[in-house]
Coordinates of C-alpha atoms and ligand atoms in Angstrom, one line a residue:
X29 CA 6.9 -76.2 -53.8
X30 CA 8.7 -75.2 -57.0
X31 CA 9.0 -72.1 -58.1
X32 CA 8.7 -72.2 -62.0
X33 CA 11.6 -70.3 -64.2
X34 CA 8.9 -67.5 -64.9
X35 CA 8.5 -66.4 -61.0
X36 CA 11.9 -66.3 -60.6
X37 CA 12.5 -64.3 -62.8
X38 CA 9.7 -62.0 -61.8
X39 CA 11.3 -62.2 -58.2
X40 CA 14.7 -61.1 -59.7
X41 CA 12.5 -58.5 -61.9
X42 CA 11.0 -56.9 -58.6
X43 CA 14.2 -56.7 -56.6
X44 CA 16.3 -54.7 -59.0
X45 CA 15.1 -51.4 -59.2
X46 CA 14.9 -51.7 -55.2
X47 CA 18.5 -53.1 -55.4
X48 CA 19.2 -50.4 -57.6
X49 CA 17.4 -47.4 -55.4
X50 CA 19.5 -48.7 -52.5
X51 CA 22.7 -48.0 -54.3
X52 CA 21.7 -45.0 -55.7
X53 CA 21.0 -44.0 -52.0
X54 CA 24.7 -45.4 -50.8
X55 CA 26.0 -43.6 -53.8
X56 CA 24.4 -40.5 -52.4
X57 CA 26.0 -40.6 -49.1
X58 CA 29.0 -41.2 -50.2
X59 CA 29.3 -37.9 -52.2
X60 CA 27.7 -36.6 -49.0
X61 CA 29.8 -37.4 -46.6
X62 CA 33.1 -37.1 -49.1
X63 CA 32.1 -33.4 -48.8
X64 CA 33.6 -32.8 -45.5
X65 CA 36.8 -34.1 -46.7
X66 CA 37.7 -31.0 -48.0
X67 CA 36.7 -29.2 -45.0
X68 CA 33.9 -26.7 -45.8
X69 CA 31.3 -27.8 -43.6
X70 CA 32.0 -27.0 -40.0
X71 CA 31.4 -29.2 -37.2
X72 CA 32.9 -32.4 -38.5
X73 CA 35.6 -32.7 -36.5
X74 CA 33.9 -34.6 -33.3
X75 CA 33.6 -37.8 -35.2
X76 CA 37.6 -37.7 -35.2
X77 CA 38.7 -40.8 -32.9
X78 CA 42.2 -41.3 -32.4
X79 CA 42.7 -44.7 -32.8
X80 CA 45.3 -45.8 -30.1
X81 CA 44.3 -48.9 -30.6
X82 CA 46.0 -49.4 -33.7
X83 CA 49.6 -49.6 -32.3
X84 CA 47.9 -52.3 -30.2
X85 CA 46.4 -54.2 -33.2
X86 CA 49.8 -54.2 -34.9
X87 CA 50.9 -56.8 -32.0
X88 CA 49.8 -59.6 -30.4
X89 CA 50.1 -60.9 -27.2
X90 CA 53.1 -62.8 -27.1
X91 CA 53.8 -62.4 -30.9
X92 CA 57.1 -61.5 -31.2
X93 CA 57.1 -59.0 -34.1
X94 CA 60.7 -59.6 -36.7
X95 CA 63.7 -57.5 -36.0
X96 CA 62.5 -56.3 -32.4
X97 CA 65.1 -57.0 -29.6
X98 CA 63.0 -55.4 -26.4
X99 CA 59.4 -54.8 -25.7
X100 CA 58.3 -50.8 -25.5
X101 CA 57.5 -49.4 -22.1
X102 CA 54.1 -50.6 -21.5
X103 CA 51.5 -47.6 -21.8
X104 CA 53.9 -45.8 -23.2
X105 CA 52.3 -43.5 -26.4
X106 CA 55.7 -42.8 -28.1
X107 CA 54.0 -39.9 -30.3
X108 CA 52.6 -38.4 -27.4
X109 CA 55.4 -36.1 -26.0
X110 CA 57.2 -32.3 -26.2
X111 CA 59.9 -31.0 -27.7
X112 CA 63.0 -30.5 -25.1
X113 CA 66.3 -28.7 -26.3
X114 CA 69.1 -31.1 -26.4
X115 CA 72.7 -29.5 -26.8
X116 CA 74.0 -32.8 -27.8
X117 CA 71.9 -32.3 -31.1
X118 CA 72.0 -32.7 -34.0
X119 CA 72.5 -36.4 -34.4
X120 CA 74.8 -35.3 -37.3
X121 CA 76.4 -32.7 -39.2
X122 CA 74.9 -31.4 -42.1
X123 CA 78.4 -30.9 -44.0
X124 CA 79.2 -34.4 -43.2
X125 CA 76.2 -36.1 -44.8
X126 CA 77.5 -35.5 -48.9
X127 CA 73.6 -37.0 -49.9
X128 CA 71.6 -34.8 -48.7
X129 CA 69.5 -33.2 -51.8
X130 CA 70.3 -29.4 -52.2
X131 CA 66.4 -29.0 -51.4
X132 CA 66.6 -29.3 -48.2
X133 CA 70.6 -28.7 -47.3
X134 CA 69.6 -25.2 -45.4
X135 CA 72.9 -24.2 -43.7
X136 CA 74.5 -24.3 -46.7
X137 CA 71.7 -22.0 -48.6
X138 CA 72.0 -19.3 -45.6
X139 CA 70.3 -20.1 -43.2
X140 CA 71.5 -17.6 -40.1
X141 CA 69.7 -19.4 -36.9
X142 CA 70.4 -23.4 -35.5
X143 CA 67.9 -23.9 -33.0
X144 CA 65.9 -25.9 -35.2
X145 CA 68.5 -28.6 -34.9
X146 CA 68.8 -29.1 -31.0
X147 CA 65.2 -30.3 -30.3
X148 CA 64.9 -34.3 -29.1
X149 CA 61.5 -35.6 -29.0
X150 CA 60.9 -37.1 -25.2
X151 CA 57.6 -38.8 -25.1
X152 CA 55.5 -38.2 -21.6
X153 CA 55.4 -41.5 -20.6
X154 CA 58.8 -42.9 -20.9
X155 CA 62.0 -41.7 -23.2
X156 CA 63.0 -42.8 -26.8
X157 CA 65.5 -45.8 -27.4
X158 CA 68.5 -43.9 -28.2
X159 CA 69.0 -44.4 -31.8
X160 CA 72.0 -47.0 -33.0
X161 CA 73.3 -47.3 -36.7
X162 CA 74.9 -50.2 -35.9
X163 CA 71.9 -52.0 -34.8
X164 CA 70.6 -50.8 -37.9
X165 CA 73.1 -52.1 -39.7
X166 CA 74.1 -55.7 -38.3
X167 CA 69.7 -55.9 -38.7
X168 CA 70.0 -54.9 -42.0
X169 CA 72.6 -57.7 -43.2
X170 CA 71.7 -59.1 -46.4
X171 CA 68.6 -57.3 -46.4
X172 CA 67.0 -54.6 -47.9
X173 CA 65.1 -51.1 -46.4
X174 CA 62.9 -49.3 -49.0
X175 CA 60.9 -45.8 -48.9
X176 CA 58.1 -45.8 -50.5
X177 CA 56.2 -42.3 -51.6
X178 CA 56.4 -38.8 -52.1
X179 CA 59.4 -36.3 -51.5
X180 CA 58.6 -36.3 -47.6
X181 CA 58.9 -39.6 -47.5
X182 CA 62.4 -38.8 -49.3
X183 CA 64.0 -36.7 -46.8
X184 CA 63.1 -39.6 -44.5
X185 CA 64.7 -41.7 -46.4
X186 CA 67.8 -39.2 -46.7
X187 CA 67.8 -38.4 -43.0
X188 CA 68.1 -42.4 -42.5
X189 CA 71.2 -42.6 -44.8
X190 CA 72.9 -39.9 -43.1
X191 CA 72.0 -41.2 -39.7
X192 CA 73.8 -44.7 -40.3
X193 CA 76.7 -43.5 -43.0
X194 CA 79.2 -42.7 -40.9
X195 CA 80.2 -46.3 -39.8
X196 CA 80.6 -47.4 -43.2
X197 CA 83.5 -46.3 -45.1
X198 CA 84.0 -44.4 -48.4
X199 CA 85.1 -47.4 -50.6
X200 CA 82.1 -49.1 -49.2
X201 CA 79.2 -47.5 -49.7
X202 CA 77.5 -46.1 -52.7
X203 CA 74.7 -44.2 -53.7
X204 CA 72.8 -44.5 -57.4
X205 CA 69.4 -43.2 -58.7
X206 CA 67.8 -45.3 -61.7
X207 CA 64.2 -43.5 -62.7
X208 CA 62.2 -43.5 -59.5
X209 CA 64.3 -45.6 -57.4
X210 CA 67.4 -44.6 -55.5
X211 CA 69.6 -47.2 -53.5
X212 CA 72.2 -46.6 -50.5
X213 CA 74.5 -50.3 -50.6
X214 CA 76.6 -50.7 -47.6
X215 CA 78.5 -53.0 -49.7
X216 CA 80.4 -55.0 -46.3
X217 CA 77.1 -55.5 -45.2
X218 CA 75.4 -56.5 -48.4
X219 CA 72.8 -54.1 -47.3
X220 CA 70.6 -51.4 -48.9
X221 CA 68.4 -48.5 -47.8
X222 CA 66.2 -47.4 -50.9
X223 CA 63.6 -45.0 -52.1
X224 CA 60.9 -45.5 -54.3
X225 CA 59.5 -42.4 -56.1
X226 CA 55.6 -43.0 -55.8
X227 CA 53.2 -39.9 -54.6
X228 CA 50.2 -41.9 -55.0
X229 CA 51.9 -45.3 -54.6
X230 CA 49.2 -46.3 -57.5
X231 CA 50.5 -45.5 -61.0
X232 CA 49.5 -41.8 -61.9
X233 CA 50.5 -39.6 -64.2
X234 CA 52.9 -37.9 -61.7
X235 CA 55.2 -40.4 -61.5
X236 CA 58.3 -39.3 -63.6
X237 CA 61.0 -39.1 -60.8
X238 CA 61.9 -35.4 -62.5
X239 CA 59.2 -34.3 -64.3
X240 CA 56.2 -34.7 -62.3
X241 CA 54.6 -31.2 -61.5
X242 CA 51.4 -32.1 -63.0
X243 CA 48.3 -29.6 -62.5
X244 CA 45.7 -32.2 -63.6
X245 CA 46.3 -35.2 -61.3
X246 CA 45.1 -38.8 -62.6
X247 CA 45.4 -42.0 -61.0
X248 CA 44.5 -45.5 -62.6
X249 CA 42.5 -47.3 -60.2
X250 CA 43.6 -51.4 -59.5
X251 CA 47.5 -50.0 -60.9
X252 CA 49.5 -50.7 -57.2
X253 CA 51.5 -53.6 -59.2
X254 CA 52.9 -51.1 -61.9
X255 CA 55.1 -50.1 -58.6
X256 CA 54.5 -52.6 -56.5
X257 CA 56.4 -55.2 -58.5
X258 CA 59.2 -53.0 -57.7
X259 CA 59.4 -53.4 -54.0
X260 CA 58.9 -57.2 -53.9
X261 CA 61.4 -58.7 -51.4
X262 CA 61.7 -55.9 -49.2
X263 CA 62.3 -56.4 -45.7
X264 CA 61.2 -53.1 -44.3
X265 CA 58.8 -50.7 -45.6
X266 CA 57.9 -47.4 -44.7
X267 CA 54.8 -46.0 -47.2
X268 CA 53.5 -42.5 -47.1
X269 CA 51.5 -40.4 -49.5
X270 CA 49.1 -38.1 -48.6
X271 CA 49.9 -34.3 -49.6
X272 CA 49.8 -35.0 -53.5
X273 CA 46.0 -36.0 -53.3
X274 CA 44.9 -32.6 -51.5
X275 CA 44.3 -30.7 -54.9
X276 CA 40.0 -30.2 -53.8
X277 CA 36.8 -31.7 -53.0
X278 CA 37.3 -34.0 -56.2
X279 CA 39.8 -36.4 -57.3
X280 CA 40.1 -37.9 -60.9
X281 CA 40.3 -41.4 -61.3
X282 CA 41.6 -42.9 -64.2
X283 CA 39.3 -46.5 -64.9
X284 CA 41.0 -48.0 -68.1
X285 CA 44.6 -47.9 -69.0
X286 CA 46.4 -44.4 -69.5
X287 CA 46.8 -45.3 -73.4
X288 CA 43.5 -45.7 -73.8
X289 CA 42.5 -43.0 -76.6
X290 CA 39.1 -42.1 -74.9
X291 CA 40.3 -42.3 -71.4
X292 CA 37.8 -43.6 -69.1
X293 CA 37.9 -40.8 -65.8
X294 CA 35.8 -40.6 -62.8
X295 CA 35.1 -38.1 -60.9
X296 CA 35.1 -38.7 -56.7
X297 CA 35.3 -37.3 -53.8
X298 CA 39.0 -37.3 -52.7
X299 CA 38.3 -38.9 -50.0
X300 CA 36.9 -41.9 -51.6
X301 CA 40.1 -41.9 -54.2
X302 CA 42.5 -41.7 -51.0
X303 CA 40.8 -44.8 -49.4
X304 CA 41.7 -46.9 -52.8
X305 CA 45.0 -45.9 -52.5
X306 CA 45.4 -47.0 -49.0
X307 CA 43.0 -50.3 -49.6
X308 CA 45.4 -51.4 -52.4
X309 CA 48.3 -50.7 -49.9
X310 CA 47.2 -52.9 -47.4
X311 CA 46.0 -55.5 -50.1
X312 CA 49.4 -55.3 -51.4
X313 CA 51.3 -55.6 -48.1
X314 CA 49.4 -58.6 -47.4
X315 CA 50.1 -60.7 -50.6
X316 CA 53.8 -59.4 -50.9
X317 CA 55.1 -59.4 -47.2
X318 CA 55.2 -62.1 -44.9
X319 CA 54.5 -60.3 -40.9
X320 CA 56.5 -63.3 -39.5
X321 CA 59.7 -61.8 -41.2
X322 CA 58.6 -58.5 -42.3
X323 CA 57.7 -55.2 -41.2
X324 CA 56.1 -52.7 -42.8
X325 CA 55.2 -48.8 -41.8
X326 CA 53.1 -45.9 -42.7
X327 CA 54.3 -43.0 -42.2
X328 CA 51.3 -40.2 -41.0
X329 CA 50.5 -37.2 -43.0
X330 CA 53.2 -34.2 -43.0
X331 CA 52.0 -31.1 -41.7
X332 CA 52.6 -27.8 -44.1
X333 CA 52.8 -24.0 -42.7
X334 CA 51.5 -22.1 -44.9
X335 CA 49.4 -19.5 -43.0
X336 CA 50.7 -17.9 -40.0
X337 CA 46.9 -16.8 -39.5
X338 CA 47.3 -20.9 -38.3
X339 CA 49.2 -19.7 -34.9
X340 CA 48.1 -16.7 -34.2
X341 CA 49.9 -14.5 -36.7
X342 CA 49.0 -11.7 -38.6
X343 CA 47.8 -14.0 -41.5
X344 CA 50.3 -12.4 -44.3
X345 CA 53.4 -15.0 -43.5
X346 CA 53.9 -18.4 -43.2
X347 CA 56.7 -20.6 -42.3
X348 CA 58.9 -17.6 -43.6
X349 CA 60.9 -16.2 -40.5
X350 CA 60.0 -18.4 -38.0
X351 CA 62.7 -19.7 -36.0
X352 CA 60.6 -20.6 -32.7
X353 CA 57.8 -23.6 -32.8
X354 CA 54.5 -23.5 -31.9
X355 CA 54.1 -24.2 -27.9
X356 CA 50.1 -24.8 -27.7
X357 CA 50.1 -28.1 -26.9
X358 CA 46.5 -28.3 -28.6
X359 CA 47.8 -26.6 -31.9
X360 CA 46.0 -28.5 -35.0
X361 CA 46.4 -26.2 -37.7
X362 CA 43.3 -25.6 -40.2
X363 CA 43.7 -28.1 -42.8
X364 CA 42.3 -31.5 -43.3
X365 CA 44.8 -33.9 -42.0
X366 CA 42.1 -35.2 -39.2
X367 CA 39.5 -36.1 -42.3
X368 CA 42.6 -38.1 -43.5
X369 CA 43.9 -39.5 -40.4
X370 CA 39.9 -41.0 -40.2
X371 CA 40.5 -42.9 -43.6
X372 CA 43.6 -44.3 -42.6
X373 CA 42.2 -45.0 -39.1
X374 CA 39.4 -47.0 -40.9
X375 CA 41.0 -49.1 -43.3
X376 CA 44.3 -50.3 -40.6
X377 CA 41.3 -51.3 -38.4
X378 CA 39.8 -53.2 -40.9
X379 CA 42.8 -54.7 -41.8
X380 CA 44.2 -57.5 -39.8
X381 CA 47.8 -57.3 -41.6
X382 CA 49.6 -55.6 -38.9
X383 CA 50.5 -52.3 -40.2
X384 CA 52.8 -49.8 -38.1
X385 CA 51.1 -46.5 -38.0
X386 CA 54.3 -44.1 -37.6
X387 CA 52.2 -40.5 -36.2
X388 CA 54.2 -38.0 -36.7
X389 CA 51.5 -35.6 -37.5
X390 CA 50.7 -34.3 -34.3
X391 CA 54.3 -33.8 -32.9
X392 CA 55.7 -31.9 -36.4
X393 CA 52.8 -29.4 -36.3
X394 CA 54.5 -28.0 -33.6
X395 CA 57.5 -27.4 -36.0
X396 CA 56.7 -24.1 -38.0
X397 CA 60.3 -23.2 -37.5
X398 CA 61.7 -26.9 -39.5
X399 CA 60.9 -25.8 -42.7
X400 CA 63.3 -25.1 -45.4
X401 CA 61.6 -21.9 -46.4
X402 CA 63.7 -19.9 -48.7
X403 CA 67.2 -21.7 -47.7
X404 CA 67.2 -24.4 -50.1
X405 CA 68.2 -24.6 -53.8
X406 CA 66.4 -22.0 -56.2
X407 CA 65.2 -24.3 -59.2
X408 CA 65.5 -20.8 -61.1
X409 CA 66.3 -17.3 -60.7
X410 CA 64.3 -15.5 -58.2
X411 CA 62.3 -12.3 -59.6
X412 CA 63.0 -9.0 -58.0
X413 CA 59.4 -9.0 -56.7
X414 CA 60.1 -12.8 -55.4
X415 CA 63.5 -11.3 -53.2
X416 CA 61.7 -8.5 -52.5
X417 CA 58.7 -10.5 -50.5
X418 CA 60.7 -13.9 -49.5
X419 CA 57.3 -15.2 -47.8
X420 CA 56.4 -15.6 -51.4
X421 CA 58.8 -18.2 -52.4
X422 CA 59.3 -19.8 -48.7
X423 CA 58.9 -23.9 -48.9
X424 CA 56.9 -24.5 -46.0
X425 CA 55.9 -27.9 -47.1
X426 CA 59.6 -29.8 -46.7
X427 CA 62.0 -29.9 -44.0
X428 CA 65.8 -29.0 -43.2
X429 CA 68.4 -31.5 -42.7
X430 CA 69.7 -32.3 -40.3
X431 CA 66.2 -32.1 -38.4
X432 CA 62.2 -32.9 -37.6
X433 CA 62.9 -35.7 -39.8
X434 CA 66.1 -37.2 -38.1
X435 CA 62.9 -37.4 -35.2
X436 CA 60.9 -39.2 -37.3
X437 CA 63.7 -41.9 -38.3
X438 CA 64.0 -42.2 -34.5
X439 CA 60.6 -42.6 -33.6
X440 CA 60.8 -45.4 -36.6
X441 CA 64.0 -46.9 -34.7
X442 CA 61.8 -47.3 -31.8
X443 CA 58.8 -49.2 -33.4
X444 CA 61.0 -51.4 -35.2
X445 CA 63.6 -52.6 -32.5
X446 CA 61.3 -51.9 -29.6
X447 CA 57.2 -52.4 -30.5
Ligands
NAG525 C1 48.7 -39.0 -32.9 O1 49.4 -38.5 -31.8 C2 48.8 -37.4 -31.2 C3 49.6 -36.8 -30.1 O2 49.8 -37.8 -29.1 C4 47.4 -37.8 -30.7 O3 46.7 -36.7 -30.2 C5 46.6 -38.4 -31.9 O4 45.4 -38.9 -31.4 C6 47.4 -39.5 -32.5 N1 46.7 -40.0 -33.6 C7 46.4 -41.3 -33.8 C8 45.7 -41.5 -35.1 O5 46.8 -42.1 -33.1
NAG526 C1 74.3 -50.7 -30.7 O1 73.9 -52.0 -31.2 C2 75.0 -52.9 -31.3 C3 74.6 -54.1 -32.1 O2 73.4 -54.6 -31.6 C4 75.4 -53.2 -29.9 O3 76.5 -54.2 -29.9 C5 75.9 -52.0 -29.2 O4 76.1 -52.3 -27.8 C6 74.8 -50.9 -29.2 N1 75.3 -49.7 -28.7 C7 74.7 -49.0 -27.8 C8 75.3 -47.8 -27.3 O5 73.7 -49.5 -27.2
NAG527 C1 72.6 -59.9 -50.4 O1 71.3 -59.5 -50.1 C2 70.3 -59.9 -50.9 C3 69.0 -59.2 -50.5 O2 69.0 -57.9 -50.5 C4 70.1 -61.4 -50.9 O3 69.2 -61.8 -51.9 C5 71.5 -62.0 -51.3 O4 71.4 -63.4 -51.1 C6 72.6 -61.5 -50.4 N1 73.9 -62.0 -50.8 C7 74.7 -62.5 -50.0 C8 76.0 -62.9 -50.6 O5 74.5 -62.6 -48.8
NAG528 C1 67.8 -48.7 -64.7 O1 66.6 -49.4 -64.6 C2 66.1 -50.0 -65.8 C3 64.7 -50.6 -65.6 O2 64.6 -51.2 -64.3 C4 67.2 -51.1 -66.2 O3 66.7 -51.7 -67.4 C5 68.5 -50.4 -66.4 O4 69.5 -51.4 -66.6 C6 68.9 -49.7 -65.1 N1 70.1 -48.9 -65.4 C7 71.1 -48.9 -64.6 C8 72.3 -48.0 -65.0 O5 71.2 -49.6 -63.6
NAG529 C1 62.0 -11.7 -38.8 O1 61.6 -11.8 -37.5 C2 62.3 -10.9 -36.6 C3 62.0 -11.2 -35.2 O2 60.9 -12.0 -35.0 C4 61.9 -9.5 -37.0 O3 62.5 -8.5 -36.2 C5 62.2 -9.2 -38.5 O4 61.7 -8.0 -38.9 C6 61.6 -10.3 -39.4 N1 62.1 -10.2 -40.7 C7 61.3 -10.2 -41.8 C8 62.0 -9.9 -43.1 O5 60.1 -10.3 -41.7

């Protein structure tokens, strides 16, 4: 039988308004379910899986992943662990690392009490790999290390620099910043460590290195090459972003080009604008970095203490004070890292380019007394109401040097030499 032009047409006729209806109705849920991203609907939580099996997916059997010189203790969840004092800590002095940013040099800014620095992370099911610059370093020969994200992921970066520095000596190393990248050369080894300010690793209107406080966040959807083309030849890369999209249940998305005269915004949930971001990661990843002699790492979502009502407080401080961390095992916290952790969950599983999923969520919510607080830099001068009420000007979204983070870098260390 033929079908003439005319009916098929008619058949094309009939199935629009149903194709349309349908997407109207995924539309719908969408916006539905993006509601419980920002957490005002109770009872979401349960549908929170922890995917274990992504450290799995990001190996093989038998695949022999670059740069790795052992094999991890089988079974053994690395992230999954407590916090043991260590008088042998910290892995370094923070007078003796000159490149640590005066944001997060606390010592230096008065702070009284040093616990904060003797914790080692020892995971239940087998110990860390003690950490080695020089392996680091002879690894990193002719080859290049690069941060990519926000100003977490900068004190990452910072906390790796100062872990490795000291074998490298003064004529032979160097430190520059050019616009949003800074690069660490360890000239003798022809190697670099590097950062790449990016907060929503898409092009936004945020991403002046200095100037980037910006109320009305805006990020052009399909933009990951305006960076991107930036990070090409990288050996390994450790992405984060994550705070810098939690502004509300809504995120603006910027369609066209940011000089278009009539900008062309959208409006969606943040959840929806936070699963582009991490879908254009992945897509880049995969075009740009080859897994046989790459690696490449994500770096979990940084937990904030900003409400001592979190831990059982009076509700009036935060991170202020606090010089002992949190010892409930089971402590979460009340914000929406678990909504995000499902996003991330979703699109590594979907994602056969193996993807290191570094979790350091769980195991630096715990840390309520890492935080910089008020021992840090003062951008200006602080109001006598400000120094009368410190918890009002305390930085409980960053961390002291040296530190959680030196943990992180070690943990990092452990998935790189050791998956
Ligand atoms: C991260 O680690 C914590 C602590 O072990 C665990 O509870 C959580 O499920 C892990 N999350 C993911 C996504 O693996
Ligand atoms: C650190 O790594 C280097 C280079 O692989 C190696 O020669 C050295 O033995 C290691 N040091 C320790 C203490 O394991
Ligand atoms: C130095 O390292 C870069 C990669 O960062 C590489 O392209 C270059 O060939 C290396 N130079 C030498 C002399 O090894
Ligand atoms: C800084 O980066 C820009 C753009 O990549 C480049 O043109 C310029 O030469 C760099 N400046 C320095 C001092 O390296
Ligand atoms: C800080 O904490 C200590 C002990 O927990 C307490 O005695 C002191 O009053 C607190 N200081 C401020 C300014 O809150």
């Amino acid at each position: 039988m033929k079908a003439t032009p005319s009916a098929a047409l008619l058949r094309k006729g009939r199935l629009s308004p149903y194709l349309f209806t349908l997407l109207a109705f995924i539309l719908f849920v969408t916006i539905l379910y993006g509601e419980d991203f920002s957490c005002t609907i109770g009872g979401q939580f349960e549908d929170y899986r922890p995917y274990r099996s992504l450290s799995s997916a990001t190996k093989k059997k038998g695949e022999k992943l670059a740069f790795a010189v052992g094999e991890a203790e089988s079974g053994c969840d690395v992230f999954s662990g407590r916090w043991v004092w260590d008088e042998t800590r910290p892995l370094y002095d923070e007078s003796d690392c000159p490149y640590i940013q005066p944001q997060l040099t606390c010592r230096e800014h008065g702070r009284p009490d040093t616990d904060y620095q003797h914790w080692r992370w020892q995971p239940h099911a087998c110990s860390l790999p003690s950490f080695n610059a020089t392996l680091i370093l002879e690894s990193l020969r002719g080859k290049r290390m690069m941060f990519v994200g926000d100003s977490l992921n900068r004190g990452q970066f910072v906390s790796m620099v100062c872990l490795v520095h000291k074998l490298i000596p003064d004529h032979a190393k160097s430190m520059i910043t050019n616009g949003s990248l800074t690069v660490f050369t360890a000239k003798d080894y022809n190697a670099t460590i590097e950062f790449y300010w990016a907060p929503f690793l898409m092009e936004s209107n945020s991403d002046d290195a200095i100037v980037h406080r910006i109320s009305d966040r805006l990020v052009r959807k399909g933009s990951i090459n305006k960076h991107g083309k930036y990070w090409k030849g990288v050996d390994i890369m450790v992405f984060n972003t994550y705070l810098w999209w939690m502004t509300g249940i809504k995120f603006k998305i910027l369609q066209g080009s940011f000089d278009d005269v009539d900008k062309d915004i959208a409006e969606v949930p943040t959840e929806e604008a936070y699963r582009m971001a991490m879908k254009s990661m992945v897509r880049w990843a995969k075009k740009n970095m080859d897994p046989s002699k790459t690696r490449v790492f994500f770096t979990s979502m940084s937990p904030t203490h900003a409400k001592s009502g979190d831990w059982g407080g009076d509700g009036k401080g935060n991170c202020y004070n606090e010089t002992n961390m949190i010892e409930d095992a089971n402590y979460w916290g009340s914000d929406c890292r678990k909504n995000v952790m499902n996003v991330i969950g979703e699109v590594f599983r979907k994602s056969r380019y193996p993807i290191t999923f570094l979790n350091i969520t769980q195991l630096s919510s715990y840390r309520k007394d890492a935080h910089t607080s008020i021992y840090k830099k003062q951008w200006g001068p602080l109001t006598p109401e400000q120094l009368a009420n410190p918890v009002s000007y305390a930085d409980c979204v960053h961390w002291c040097l040296p530190g959680l983070q030196d943990t992180w870098n070690e943990l990092l260390f452990a998935k790189l030499f050791y998956p």
